[in-house]
PDB file of C-alpha atoms in Angstrom:
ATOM      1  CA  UNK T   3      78.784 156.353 187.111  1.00  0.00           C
ATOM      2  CA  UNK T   4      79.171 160.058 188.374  1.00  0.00           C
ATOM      3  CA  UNK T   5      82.054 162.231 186.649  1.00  0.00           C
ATOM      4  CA  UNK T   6      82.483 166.172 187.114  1.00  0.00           C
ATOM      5  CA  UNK T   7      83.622 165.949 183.119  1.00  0.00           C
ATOM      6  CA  UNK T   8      82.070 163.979 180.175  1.00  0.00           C
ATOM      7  CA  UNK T   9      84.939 161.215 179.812  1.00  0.00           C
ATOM      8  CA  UNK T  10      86.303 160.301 176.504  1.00  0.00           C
ATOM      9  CA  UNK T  11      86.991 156.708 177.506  1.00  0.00           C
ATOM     10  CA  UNK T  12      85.033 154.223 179.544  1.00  0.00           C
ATOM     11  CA  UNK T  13      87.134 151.525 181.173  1.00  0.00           C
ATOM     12  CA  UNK T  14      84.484 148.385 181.843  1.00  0.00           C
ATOM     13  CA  UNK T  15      85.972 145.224 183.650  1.00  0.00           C
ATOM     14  CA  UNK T  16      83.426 142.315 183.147  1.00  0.00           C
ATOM     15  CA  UNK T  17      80.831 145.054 184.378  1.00  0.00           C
ATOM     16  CA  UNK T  18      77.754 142.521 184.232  1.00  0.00           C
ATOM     17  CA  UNK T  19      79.659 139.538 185.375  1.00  0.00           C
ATOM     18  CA  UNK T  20      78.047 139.336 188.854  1.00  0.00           C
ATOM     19  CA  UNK T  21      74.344 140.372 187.906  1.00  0.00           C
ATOM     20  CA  UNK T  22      71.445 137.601 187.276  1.00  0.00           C
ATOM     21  CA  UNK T  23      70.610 137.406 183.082  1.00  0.00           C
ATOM     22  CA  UNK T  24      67.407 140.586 183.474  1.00  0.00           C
ATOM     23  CA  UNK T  25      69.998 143.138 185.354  1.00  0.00           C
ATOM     24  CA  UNK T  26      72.882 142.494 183.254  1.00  0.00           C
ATOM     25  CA  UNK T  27      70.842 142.989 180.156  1.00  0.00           C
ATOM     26  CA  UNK T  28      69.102 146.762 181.513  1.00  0.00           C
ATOM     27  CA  UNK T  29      72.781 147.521 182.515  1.00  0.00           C
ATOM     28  CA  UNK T  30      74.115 146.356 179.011  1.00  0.00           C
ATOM     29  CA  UNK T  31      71.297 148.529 177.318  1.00  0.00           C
ATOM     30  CA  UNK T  32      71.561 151.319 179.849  1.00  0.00           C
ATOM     31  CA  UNK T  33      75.700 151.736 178.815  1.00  0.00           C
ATOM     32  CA  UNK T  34      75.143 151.193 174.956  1.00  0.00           C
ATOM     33  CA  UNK T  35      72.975 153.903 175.443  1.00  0.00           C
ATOM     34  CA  UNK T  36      75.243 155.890 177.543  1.00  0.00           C
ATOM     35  CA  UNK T  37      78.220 155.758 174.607  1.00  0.00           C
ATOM     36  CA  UNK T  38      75.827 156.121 172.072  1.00  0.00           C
ATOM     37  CA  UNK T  39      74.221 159.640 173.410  1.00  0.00           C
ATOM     38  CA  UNK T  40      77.844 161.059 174.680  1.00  0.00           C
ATOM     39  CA  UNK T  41      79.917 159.452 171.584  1.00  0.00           C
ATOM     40  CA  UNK T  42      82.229 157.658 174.019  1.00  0.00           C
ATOM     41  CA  UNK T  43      84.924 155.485 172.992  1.00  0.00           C
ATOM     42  CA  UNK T  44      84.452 152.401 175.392  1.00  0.00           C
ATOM     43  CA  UNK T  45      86.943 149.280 176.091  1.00  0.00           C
ATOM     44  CA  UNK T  46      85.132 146.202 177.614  1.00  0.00           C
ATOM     45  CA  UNK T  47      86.767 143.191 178.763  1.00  0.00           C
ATOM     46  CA  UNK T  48      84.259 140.037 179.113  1.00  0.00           C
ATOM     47  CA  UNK T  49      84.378 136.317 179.314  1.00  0.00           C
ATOM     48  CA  UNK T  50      81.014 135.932 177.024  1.00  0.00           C
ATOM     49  CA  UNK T  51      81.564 135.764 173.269  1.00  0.00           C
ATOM     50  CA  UNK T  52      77.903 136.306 172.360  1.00  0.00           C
ATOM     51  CA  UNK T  53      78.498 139.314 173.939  1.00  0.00           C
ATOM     52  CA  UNK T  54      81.904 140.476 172.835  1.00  0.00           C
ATOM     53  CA  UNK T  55      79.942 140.060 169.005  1.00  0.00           C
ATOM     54  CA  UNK T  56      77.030 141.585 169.980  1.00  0.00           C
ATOM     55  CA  UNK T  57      78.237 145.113 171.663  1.00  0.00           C
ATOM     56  CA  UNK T  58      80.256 147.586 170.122  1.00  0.00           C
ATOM     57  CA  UNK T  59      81.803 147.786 166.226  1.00  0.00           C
ATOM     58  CA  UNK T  60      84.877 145.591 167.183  1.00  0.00           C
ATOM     59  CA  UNK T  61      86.057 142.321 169.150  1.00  0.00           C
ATOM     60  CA  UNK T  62      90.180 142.102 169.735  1.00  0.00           C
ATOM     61  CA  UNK T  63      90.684 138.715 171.518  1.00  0.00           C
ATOM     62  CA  UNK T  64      93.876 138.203 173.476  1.00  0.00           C
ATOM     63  CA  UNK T  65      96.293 135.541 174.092  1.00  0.00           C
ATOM     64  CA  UNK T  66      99.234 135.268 176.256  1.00  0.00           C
ATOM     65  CA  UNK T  67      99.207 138.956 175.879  1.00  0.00           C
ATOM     66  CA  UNK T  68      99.549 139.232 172.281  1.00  0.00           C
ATOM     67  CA  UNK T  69      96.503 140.095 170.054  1.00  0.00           C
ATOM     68  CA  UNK T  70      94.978 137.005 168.203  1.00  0.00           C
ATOM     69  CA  UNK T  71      91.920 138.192 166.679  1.00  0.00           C
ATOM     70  CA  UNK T  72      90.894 141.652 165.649  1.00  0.00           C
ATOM     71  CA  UNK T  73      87.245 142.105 163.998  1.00  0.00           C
ATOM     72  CA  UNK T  74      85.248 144.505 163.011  1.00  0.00           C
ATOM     73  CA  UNK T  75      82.625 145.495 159.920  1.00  0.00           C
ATOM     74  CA  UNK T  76      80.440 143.222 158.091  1.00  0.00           C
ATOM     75  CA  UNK T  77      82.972 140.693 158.830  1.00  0.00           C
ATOM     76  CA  UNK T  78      82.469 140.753 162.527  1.00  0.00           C
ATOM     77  CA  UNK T  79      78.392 141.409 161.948  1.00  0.00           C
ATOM     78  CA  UNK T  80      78.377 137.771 160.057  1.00  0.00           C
ATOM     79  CA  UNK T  81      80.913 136.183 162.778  1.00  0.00           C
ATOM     80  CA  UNK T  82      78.695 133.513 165.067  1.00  0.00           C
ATOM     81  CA  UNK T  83      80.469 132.306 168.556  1.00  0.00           C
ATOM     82  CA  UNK T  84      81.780 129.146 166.714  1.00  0.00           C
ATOM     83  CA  UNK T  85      82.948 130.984 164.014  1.00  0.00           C
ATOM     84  CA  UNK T  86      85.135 132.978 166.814  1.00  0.00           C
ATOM     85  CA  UNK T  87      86.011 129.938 168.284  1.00  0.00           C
ATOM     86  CA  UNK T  88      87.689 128.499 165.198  1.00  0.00           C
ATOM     87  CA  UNK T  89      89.246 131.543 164.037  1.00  0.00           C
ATOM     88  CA  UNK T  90      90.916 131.874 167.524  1.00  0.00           C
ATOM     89  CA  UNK T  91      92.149 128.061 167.262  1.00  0.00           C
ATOM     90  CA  UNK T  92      93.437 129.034 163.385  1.00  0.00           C
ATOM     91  CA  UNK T  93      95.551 131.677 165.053  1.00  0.00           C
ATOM     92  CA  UNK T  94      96.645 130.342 168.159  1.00  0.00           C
ATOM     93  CA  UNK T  95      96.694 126.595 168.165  1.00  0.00           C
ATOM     94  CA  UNK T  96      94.680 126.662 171.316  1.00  0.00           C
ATOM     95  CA  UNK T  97      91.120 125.903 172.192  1.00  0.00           C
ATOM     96  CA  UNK T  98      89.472 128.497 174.795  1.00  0.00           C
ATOM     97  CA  UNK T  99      89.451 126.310 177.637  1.00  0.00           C
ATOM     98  CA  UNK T 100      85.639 126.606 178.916  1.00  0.00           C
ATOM     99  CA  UNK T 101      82.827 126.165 177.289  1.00  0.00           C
ATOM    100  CA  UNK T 102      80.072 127.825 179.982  1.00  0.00           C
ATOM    101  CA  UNK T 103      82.375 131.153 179.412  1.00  0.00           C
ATOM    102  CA  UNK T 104      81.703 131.006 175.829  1.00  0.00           C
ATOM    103  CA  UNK T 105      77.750 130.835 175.442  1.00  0.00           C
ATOM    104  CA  UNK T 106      76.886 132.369 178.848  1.00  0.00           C
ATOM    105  CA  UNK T 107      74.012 134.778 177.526  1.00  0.00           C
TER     106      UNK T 107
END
């Protein structure tokens, strides 16, 4: 990432999504550290639910364009990827289709 200005917002699209298990982790680290250091507020869309708990100090989940879930504190700290899973199904009716997506590490 190369900017002339220190950004206030970092946009990242499934950034790891093509990257074997080792470089998706060092990139992972390498842009926790990134917002950490600069105190950038940073949106991430992903498929993996381990990770969506795991980064940041919130999860939003969205379905059919409307927000289902919205976590964060020591309620999100506690959450495990079934306990995601069943809160989604509580407020949608629907089961996220794909299990590989959900506990892809």
């Amino acid at each position: 990432m190369a900017t002339i200005v220190p950004p206030k917002l970092l946009l990242l699209d499934e950034h790891t999504a093509a990257l074997d298990p080792k470089a998706a982790a060092k990139i992972m680290k390498l842009t926790q550290e990134i917002v950490r250091k600069h105190h950038i507020t940073c949106l991430m869309v992903t498929h993996q639910m381990q990770q969506a708990l795991e980064v940041g100090d919130r999860t939003i989940m969205m379905n059919d364009g409307h927000i289902a879930i919205d976590i964060k504190g020591e309620q999100r700290t506690n959450m495990s990827v079934y306990d995601l899973m069943e809160r989604f199904h509580a407020n949608t009716g629907s089961d996220l289709a794909d299990d590989h997506i959900l506990f892809a590490k």
